[in-house]
PDB file of N, CA, C and O in Angstrom:
ATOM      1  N   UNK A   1      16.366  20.735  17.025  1.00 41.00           N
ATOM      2  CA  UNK A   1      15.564  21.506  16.089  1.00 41.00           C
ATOM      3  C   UNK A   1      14.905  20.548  15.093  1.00 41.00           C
ATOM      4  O   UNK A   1      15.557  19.693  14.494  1.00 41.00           O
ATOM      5  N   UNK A   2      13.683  20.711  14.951  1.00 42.00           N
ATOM      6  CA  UNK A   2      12.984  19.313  14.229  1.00 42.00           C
ATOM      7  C   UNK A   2      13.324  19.438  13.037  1.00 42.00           C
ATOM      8  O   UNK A   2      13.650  18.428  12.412  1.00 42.00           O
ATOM      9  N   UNK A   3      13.339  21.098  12.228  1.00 41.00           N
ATOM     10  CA  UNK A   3      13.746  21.115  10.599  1.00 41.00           C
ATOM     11  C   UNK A   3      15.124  20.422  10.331  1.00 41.00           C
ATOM     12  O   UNK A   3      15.459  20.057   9.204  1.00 41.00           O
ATOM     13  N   UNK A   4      15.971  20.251  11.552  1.00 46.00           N
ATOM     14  CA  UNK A   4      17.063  19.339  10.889  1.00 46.00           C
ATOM     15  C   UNK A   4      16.999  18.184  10.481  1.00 46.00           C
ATOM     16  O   UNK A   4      17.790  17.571   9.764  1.00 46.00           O
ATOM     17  N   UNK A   5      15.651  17.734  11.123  1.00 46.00           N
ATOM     18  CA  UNK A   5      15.517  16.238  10.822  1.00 46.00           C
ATOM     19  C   UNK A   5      14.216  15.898   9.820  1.00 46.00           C
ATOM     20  O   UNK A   5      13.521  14.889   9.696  1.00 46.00           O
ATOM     21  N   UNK A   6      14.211  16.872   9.332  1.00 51.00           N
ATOM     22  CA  UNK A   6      12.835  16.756   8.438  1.00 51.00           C
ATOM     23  C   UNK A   6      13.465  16.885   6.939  1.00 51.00           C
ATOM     24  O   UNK A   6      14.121  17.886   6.650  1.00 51.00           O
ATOM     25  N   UNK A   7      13.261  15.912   6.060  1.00 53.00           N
ATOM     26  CA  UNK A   7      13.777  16.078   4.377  1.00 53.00           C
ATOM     27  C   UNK A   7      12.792  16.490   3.932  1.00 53.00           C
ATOM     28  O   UNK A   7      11.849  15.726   3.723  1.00 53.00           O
ATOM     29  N   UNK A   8      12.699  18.249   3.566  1.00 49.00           N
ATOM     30  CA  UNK A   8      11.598  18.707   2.697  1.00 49.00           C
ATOM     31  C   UNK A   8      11.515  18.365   1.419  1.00 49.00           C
ATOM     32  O   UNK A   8      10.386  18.699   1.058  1.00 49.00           O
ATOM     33  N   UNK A   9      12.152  17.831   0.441  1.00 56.00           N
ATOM     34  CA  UNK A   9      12.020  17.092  -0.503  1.00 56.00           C
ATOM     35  C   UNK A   9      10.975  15.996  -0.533  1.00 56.00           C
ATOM     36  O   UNK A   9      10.668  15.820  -1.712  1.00 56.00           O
ATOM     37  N   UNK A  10      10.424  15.334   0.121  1.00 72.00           N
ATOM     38  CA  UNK A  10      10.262  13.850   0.674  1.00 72.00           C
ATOM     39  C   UNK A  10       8.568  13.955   1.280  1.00 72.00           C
ATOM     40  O   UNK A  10       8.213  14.427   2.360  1.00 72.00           O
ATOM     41  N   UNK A  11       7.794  13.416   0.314  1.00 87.00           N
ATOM     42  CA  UNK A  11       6.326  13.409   0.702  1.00 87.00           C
ATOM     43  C   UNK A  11       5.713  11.989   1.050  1.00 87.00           C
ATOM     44  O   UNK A  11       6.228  11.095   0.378  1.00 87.00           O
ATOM     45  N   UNK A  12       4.959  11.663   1.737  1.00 89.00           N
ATOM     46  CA  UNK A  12       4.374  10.225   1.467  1.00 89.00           C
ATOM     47  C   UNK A  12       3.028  10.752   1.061  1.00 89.00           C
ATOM     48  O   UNK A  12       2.528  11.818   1.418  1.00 89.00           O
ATOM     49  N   UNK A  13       2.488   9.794   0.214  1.00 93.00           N
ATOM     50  CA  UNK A  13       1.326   9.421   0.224  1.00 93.00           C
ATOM     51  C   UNK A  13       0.036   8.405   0.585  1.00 93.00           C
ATOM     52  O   UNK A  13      -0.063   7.734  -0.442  1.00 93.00           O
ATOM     53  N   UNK A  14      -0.535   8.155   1.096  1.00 94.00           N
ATOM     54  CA  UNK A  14      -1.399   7.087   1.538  1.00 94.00           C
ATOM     55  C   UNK A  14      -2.553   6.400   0.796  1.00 94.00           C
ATOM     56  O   UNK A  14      -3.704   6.700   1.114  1.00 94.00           O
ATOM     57  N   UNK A  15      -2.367   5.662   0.002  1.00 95.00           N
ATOM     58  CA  UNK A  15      -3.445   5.552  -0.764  1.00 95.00           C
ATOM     59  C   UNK A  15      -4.582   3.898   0.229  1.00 95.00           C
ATOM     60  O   UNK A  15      -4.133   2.946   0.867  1.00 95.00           O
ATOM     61  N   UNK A  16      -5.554   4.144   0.013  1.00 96.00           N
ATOM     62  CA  UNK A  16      -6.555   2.955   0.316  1.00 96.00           C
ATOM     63  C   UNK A  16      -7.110   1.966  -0.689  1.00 96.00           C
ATOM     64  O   UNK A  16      -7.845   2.470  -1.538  1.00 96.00           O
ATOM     65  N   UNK A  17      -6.871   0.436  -0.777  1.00 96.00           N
ATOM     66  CA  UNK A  17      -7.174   0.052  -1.597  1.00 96.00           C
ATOM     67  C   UNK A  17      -7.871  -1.238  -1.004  1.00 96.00           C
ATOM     68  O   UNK A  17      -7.981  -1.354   0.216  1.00 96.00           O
ATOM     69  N   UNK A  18      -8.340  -2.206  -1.868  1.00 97.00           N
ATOM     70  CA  UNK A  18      -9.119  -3.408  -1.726  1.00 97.00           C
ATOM     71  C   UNK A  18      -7.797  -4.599  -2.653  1.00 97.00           C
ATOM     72  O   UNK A  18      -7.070  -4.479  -3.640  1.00 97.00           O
ATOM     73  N   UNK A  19      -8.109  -5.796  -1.524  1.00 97.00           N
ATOM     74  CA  UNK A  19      -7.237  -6.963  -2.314  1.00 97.00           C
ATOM     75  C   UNK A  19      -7.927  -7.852  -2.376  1.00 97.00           C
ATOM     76  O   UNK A  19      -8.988  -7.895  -1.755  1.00 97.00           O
ATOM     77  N   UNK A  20      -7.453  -8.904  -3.233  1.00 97.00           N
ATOM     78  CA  UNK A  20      -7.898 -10.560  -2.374  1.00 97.00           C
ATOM     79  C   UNK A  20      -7.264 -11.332  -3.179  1.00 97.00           C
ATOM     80  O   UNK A  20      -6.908 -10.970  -4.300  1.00 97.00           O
ATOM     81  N   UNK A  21      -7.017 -12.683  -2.606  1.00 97.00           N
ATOM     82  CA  UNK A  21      -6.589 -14.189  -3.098  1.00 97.00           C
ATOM     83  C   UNK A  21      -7.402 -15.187  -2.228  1.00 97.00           C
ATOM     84  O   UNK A  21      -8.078 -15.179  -1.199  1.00 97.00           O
ATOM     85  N   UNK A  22      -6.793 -16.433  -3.612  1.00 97.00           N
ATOM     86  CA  UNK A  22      -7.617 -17.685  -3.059  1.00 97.00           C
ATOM     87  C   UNK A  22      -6.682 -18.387  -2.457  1.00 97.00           C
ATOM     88  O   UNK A  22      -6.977 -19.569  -2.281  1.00 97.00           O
ATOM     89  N   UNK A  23      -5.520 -18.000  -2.039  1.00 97.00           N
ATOM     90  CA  UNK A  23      -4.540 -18.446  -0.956  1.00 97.00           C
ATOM     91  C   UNK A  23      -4.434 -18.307   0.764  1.00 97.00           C
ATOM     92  O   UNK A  23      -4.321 -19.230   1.570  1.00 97.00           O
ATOM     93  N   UNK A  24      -4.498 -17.058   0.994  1.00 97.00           N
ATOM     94  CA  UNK A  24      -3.899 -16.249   1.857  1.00 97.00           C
ATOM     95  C   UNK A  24      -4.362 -14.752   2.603  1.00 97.00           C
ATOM     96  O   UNK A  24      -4.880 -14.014   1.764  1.00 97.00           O
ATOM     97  N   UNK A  25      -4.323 -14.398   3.396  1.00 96.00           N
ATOM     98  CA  UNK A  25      -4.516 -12.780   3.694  1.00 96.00           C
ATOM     99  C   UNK A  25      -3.246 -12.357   3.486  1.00 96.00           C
ATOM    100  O   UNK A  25      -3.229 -11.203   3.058  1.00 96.00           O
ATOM    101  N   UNK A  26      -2.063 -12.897   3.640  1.00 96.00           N
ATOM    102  CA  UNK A  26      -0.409 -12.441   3.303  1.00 96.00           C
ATOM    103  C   UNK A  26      -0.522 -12.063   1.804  1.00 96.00           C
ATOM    104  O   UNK A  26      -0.300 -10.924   1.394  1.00 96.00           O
ATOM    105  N   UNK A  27      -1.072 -13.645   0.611  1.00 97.00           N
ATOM    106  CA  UNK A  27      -0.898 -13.531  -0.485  1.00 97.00           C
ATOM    107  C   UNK A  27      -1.891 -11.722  -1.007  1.00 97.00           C
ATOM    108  O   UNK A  27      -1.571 -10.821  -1.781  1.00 97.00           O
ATOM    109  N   UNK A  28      -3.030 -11.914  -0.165  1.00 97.00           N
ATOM    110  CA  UNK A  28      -3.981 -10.831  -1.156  1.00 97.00           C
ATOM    111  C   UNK A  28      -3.383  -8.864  -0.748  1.00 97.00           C
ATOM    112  O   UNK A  28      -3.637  -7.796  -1.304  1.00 97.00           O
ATOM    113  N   UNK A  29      -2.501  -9.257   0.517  1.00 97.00           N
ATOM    114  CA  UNK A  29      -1.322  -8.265   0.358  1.00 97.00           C
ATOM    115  C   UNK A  29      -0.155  -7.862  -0.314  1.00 97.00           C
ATOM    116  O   UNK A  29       0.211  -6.720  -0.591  1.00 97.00           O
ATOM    117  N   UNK A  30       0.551  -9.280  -0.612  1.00 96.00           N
ATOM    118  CA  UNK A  30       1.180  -9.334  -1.896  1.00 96.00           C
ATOM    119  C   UNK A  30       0.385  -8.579  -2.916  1.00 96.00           C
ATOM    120  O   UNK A  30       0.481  -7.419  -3.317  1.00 96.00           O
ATOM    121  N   UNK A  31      -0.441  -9.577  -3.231  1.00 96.00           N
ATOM    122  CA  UNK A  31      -1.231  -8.882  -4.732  1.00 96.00           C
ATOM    123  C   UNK A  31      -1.694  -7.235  -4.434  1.00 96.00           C
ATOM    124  O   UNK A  31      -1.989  -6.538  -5.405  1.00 96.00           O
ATOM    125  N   UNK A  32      -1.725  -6.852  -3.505  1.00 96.00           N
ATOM    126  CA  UNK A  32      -2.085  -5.721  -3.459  1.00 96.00           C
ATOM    127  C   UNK A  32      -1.052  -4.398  -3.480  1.00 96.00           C
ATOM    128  O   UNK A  32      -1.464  -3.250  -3.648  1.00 96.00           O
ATOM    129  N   UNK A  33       0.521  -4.791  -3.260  1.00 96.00           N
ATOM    130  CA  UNK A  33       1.543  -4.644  -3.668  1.00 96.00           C
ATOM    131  C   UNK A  33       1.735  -4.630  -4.940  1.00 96.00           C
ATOM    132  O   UNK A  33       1.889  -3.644  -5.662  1.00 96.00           O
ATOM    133  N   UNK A  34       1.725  -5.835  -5.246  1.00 95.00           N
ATOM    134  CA  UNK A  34       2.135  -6.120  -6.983  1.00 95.00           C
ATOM    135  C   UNK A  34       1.554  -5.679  -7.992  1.00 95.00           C
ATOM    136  O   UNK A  34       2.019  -5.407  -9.099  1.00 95.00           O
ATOM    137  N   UNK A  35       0.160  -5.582  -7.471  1.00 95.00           N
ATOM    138  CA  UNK A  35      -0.569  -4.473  -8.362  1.00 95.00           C
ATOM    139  C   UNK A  35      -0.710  -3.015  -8.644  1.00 95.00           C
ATOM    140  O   UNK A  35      -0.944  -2.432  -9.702  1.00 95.00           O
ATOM    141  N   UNK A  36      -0.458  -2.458  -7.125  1.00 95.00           N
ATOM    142  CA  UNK A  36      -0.233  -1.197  -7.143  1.00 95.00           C
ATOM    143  C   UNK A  36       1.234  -0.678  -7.661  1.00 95.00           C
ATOM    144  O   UNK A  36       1.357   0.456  -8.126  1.00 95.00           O
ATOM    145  N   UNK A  37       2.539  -1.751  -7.528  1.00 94.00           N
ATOM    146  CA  UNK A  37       3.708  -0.916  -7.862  1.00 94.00           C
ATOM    147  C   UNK A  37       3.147  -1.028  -9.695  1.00 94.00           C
ATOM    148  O   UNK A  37       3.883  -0.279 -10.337  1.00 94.00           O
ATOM    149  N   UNK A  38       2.615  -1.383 -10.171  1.00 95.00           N
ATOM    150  CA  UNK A  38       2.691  -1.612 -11.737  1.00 95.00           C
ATOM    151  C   UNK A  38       2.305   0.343 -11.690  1.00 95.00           C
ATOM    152  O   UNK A  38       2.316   0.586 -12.897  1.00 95.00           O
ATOM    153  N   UNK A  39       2.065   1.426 -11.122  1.00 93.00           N
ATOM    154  CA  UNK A  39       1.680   2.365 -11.690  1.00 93.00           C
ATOM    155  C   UNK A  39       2.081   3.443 -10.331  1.00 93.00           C
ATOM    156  O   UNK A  39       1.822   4.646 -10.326  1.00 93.00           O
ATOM    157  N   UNK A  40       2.630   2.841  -9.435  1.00 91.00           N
ATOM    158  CA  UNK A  40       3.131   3.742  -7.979  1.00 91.00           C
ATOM    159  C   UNK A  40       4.606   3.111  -8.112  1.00 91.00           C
ATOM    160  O   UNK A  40       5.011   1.993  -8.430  1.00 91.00           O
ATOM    161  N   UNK A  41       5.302   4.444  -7.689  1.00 89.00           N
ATOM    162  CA  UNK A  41       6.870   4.106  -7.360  1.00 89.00           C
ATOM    163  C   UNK A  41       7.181   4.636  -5.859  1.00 89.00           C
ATOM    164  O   UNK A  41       6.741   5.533  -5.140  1.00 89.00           O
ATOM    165  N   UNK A  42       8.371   3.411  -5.732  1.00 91.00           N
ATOM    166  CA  UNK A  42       8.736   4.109  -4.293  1.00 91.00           C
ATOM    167  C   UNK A  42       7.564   3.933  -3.003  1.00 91.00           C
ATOM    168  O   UNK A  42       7.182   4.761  -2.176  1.00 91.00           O
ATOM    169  N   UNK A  43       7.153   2.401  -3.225  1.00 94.00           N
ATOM    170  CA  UNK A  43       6.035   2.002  -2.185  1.00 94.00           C
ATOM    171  C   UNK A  43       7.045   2.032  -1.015  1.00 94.00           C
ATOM    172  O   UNK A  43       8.203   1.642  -1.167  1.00 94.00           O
ATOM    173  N   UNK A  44       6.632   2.446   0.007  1.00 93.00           N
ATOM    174  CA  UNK A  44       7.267   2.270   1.712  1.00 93.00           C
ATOM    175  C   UNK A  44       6.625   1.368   2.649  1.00 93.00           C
ATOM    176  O   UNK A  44       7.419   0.755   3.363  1.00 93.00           O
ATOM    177  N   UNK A  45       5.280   1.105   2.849  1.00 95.00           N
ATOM    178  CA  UNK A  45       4.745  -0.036   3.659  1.00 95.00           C
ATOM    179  C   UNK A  45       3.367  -0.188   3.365  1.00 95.00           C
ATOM    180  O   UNK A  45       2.801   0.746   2.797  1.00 95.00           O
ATOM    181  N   UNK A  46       2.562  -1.490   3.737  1.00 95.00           N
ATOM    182  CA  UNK A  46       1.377  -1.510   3.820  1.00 95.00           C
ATOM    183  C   UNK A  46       0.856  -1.491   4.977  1.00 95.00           C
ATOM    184  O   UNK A  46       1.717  -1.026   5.724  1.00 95.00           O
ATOM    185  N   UNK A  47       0.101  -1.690   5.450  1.00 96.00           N
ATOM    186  CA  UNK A  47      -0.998  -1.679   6.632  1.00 96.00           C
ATOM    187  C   UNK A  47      -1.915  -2.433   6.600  1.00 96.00           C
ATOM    188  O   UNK A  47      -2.566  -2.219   5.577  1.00 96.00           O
ATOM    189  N   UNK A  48      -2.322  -3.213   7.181  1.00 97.00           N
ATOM    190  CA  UNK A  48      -3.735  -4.108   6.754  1.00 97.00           C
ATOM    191  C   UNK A  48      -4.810  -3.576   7.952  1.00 97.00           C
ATOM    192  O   UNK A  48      -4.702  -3.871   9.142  1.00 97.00           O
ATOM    193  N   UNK A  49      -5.682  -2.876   7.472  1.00 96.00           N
ATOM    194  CA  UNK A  49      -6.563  -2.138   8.225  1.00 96.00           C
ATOM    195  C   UNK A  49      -7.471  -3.085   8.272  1.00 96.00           C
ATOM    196  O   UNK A  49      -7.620  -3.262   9.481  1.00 96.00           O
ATOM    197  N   UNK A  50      -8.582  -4.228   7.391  1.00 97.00           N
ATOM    198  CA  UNK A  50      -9.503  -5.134   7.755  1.00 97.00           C
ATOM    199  C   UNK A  50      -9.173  -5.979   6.920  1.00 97.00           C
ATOM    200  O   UNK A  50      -8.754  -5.753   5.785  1.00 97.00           O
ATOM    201  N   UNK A  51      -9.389  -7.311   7.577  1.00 95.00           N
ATOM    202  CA  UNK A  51      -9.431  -8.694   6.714  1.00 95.00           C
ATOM    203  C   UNK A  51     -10.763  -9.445   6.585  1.00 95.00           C
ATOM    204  O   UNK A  51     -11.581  -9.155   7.458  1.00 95.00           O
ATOM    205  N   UNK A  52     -10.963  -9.920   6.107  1.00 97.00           N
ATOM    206  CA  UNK A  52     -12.478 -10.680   5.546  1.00 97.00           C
ATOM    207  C   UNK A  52     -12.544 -12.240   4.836  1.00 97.00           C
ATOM    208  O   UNK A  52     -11.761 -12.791   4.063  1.00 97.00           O
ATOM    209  N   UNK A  53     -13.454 -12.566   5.269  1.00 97.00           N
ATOM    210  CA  UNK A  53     -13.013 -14.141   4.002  1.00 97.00           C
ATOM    211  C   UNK A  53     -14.533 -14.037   3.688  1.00 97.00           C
ATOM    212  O   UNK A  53     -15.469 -13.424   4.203  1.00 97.00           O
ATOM    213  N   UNK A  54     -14.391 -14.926   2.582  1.00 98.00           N
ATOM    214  CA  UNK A  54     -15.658 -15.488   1.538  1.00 98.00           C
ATOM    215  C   UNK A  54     -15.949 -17.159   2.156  1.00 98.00           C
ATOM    216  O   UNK A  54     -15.528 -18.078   1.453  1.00 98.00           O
ATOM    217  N   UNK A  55     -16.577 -17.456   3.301  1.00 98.00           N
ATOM    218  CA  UNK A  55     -17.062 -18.975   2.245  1.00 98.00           C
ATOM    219  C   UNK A  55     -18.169 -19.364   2.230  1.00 98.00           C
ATOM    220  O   UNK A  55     -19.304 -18.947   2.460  1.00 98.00           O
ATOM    221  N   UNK A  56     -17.455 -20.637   1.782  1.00 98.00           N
ATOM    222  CA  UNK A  56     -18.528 -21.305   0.746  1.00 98.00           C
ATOM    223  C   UNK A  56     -18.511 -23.071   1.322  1.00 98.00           C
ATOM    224  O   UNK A  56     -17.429 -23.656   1.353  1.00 98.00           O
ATOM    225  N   UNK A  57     -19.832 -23.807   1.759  1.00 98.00           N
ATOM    226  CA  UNK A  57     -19.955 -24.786   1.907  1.00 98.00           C
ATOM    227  C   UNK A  57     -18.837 -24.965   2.900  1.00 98.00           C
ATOM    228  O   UNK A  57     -18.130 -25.972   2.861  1.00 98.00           O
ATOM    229  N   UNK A  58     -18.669 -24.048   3.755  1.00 98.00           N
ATOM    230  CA  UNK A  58     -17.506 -24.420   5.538  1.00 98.00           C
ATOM    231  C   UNK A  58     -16.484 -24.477   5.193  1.00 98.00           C
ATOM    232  O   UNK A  58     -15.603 -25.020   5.861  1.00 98.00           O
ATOM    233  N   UNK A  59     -16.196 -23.701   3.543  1.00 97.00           N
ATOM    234  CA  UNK A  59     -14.723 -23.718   3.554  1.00 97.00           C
ATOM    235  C   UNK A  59     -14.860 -22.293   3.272  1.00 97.00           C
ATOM    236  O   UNK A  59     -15.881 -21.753   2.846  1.00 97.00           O
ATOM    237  N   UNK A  60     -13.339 -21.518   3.643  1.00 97.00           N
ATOM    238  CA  UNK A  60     -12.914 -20.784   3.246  1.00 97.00           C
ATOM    239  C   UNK A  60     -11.962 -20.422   1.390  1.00 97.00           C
ATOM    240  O   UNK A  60     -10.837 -20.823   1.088  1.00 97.00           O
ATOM    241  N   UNK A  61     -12.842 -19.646   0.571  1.00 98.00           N
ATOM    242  CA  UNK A  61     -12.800 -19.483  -0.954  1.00 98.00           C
ATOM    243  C   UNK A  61     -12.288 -18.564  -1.434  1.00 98.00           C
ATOM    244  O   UNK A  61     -11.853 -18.401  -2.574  1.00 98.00           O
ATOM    245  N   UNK A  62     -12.324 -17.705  -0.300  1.00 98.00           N
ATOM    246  CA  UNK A  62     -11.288 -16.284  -0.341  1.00 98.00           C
ATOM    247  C   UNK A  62     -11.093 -14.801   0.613  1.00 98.00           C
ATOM    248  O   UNK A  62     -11.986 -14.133   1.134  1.00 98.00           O
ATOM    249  N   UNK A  63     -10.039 -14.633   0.625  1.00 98.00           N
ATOM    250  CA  UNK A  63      -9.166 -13.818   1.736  1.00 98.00           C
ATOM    251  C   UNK A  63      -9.306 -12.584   0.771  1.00 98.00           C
ATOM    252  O   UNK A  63      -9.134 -12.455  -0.441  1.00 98.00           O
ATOM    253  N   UNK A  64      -9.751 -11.584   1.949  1.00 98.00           N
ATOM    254  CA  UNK A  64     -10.123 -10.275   1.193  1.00 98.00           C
ATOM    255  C   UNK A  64      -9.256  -9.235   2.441  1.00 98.00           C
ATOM    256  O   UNK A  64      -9.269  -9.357   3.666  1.00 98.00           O
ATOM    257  N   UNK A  65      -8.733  -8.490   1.813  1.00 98.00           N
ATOM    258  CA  UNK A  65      -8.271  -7.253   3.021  1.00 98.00           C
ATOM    259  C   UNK A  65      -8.344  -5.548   2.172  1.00 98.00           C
ATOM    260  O   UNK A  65      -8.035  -5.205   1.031  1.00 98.00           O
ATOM    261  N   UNK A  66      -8.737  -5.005   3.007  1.00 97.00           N
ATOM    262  CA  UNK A  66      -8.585  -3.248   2.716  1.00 97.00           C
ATOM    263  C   UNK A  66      -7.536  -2.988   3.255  1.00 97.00           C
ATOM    264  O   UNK A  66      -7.422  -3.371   4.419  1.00 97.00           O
ATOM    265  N   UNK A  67      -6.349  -2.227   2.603  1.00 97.00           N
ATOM    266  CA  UNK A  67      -5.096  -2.380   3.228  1.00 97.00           C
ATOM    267  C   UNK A  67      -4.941  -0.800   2.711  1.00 97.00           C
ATOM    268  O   UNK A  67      -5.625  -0.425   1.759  1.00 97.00           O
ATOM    269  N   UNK A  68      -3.548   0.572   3.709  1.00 97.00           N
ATOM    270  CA  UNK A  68      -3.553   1.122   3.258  1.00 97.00           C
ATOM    271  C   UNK A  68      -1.907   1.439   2.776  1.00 97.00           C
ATOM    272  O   UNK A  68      -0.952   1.567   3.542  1.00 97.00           O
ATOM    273  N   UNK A  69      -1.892   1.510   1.488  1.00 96.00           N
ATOM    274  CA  UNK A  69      -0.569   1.493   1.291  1.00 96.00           C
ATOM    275  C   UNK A  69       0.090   3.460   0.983  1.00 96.00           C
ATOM    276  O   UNK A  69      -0.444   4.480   0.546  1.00 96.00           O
ATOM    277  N   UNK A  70       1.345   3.136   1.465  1.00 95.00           N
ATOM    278  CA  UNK A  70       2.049   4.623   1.902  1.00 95.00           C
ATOM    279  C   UNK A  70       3.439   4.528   0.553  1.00 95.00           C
ATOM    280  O   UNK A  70       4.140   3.550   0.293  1.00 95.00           O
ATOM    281  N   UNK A  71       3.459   5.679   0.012  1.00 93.00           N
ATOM    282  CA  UNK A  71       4.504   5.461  -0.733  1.00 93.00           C
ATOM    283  C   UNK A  71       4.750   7.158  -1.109  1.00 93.00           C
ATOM    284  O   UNK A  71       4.014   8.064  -0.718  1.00 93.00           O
ATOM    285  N   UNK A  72       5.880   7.305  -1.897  1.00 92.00           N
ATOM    286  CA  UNK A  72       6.691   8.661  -1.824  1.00 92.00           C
ATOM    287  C   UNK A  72       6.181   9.234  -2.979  1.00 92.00           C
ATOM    288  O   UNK A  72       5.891   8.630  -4.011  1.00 92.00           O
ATOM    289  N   UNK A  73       6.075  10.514  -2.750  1.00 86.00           N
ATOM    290  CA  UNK A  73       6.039  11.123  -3.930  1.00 86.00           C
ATOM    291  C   UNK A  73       7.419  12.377  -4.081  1.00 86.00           C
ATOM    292  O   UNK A  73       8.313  12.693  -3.296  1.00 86.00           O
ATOM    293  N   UNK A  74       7.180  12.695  -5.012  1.00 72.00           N
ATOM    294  CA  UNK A  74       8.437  13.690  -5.356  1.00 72.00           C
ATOM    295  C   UNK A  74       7.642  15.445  -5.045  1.00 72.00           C
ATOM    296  O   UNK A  74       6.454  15.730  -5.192  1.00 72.00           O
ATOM    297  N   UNK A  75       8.378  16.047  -4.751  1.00 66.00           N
ATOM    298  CA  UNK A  75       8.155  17.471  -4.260  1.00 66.00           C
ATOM    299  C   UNK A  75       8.681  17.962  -5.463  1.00 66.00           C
ATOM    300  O   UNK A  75       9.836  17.806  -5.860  1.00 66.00           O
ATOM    301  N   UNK A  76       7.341  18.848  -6.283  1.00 49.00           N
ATOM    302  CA  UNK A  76       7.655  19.588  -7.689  1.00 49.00           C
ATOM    303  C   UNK A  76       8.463  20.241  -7.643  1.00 49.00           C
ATOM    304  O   UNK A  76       9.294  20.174  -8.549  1.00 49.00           O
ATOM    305  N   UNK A  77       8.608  21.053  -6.741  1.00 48.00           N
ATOM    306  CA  UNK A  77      10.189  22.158  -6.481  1.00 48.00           C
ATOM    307  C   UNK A  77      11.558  21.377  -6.627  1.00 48.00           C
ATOM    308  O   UNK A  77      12.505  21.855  -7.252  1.00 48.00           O
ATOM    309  N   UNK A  78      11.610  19.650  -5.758  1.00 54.00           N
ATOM    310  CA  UNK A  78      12.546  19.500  -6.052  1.00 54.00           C
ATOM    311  C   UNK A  78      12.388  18.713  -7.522  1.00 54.00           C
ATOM    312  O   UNK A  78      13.405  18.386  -8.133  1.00 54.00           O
ATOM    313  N   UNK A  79      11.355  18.494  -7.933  1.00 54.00           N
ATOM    314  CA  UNK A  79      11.973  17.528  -9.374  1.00 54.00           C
ATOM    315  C   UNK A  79      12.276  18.452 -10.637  1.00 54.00           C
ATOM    316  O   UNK A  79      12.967  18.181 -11.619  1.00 54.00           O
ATOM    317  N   UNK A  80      11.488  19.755 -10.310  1.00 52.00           N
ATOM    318  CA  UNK A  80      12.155  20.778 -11.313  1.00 52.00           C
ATOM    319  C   UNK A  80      13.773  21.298 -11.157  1.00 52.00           C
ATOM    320  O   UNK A  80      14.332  21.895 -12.077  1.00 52.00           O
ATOM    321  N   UNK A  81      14.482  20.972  -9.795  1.00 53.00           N
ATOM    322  CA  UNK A  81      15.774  21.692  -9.745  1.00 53.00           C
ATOM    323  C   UNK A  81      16.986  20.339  -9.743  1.00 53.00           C
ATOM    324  O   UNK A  81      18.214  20.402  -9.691  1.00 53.00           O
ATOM    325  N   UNK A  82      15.910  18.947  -9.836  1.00 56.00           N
ATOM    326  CA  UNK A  82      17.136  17.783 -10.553  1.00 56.00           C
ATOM    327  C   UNK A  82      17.037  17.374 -11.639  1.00 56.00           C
ATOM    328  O   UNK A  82      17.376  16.245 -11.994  1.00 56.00           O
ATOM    329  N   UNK A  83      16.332  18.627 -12.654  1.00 53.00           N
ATOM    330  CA  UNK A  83      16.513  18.501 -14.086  1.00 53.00           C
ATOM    331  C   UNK A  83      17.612  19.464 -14.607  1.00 53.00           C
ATOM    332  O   UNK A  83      17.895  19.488 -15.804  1.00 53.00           O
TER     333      UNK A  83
END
C-alpha cells in the first residue's frame, strides 16, 4: 500500500538558481549551497542541470552552473499540531 510509505508531513521543494566561482564547477555548487542555506533549511540535494565557463584570453575566468536545488518544507497542518 503506497500510503504506508508516504510521510504526509514531508514536502520538498525545488527551487532553480544561478552560481559561479573563479575556481571550479564543484566550488560554484558549493557556493550555491552556501548561499542558499543562509535563508533555506533542510537542503536535500542539488542537481547541476547546465554548466558554462567565461573566458578570457584562452583561459578559463569562470565556472558558471544553473543548478536545481530540492529541500523540505514543513506541512502547515503539521507545524501547527508540534506547537
Amino acid at each position: 500500500d503506497i500510503s504506508r510509505n508516504t510521510n504526509l508531513s514531508e514536502f520538498l521543494k525545488v527551487l532553480e538558481l544561478m552560481a559561479s566561482s573563479t575556481k571550479s564547477w564543484e566550488d560554484a555548487a558549493q557556493q550555491a549551497v552556501s548561499e542558499a542555506s543562509k535563508t533555506l533549511k533542510h537542503i536535500r540535494s542539488v542537481y547541476i542541470k547546465e554548466h558554462s565557463a567565461v573566458v578570457n584570453k584562452n583561459k578559463i575566468v569562470e565556472y558558471r552552473i544553473t543548478a536545481k536545488l530540492s529541500f523540505e518544507i514543513e506541512n502547515a497542518a503539521a507545524s501547527k499540531s508540534k506547537k
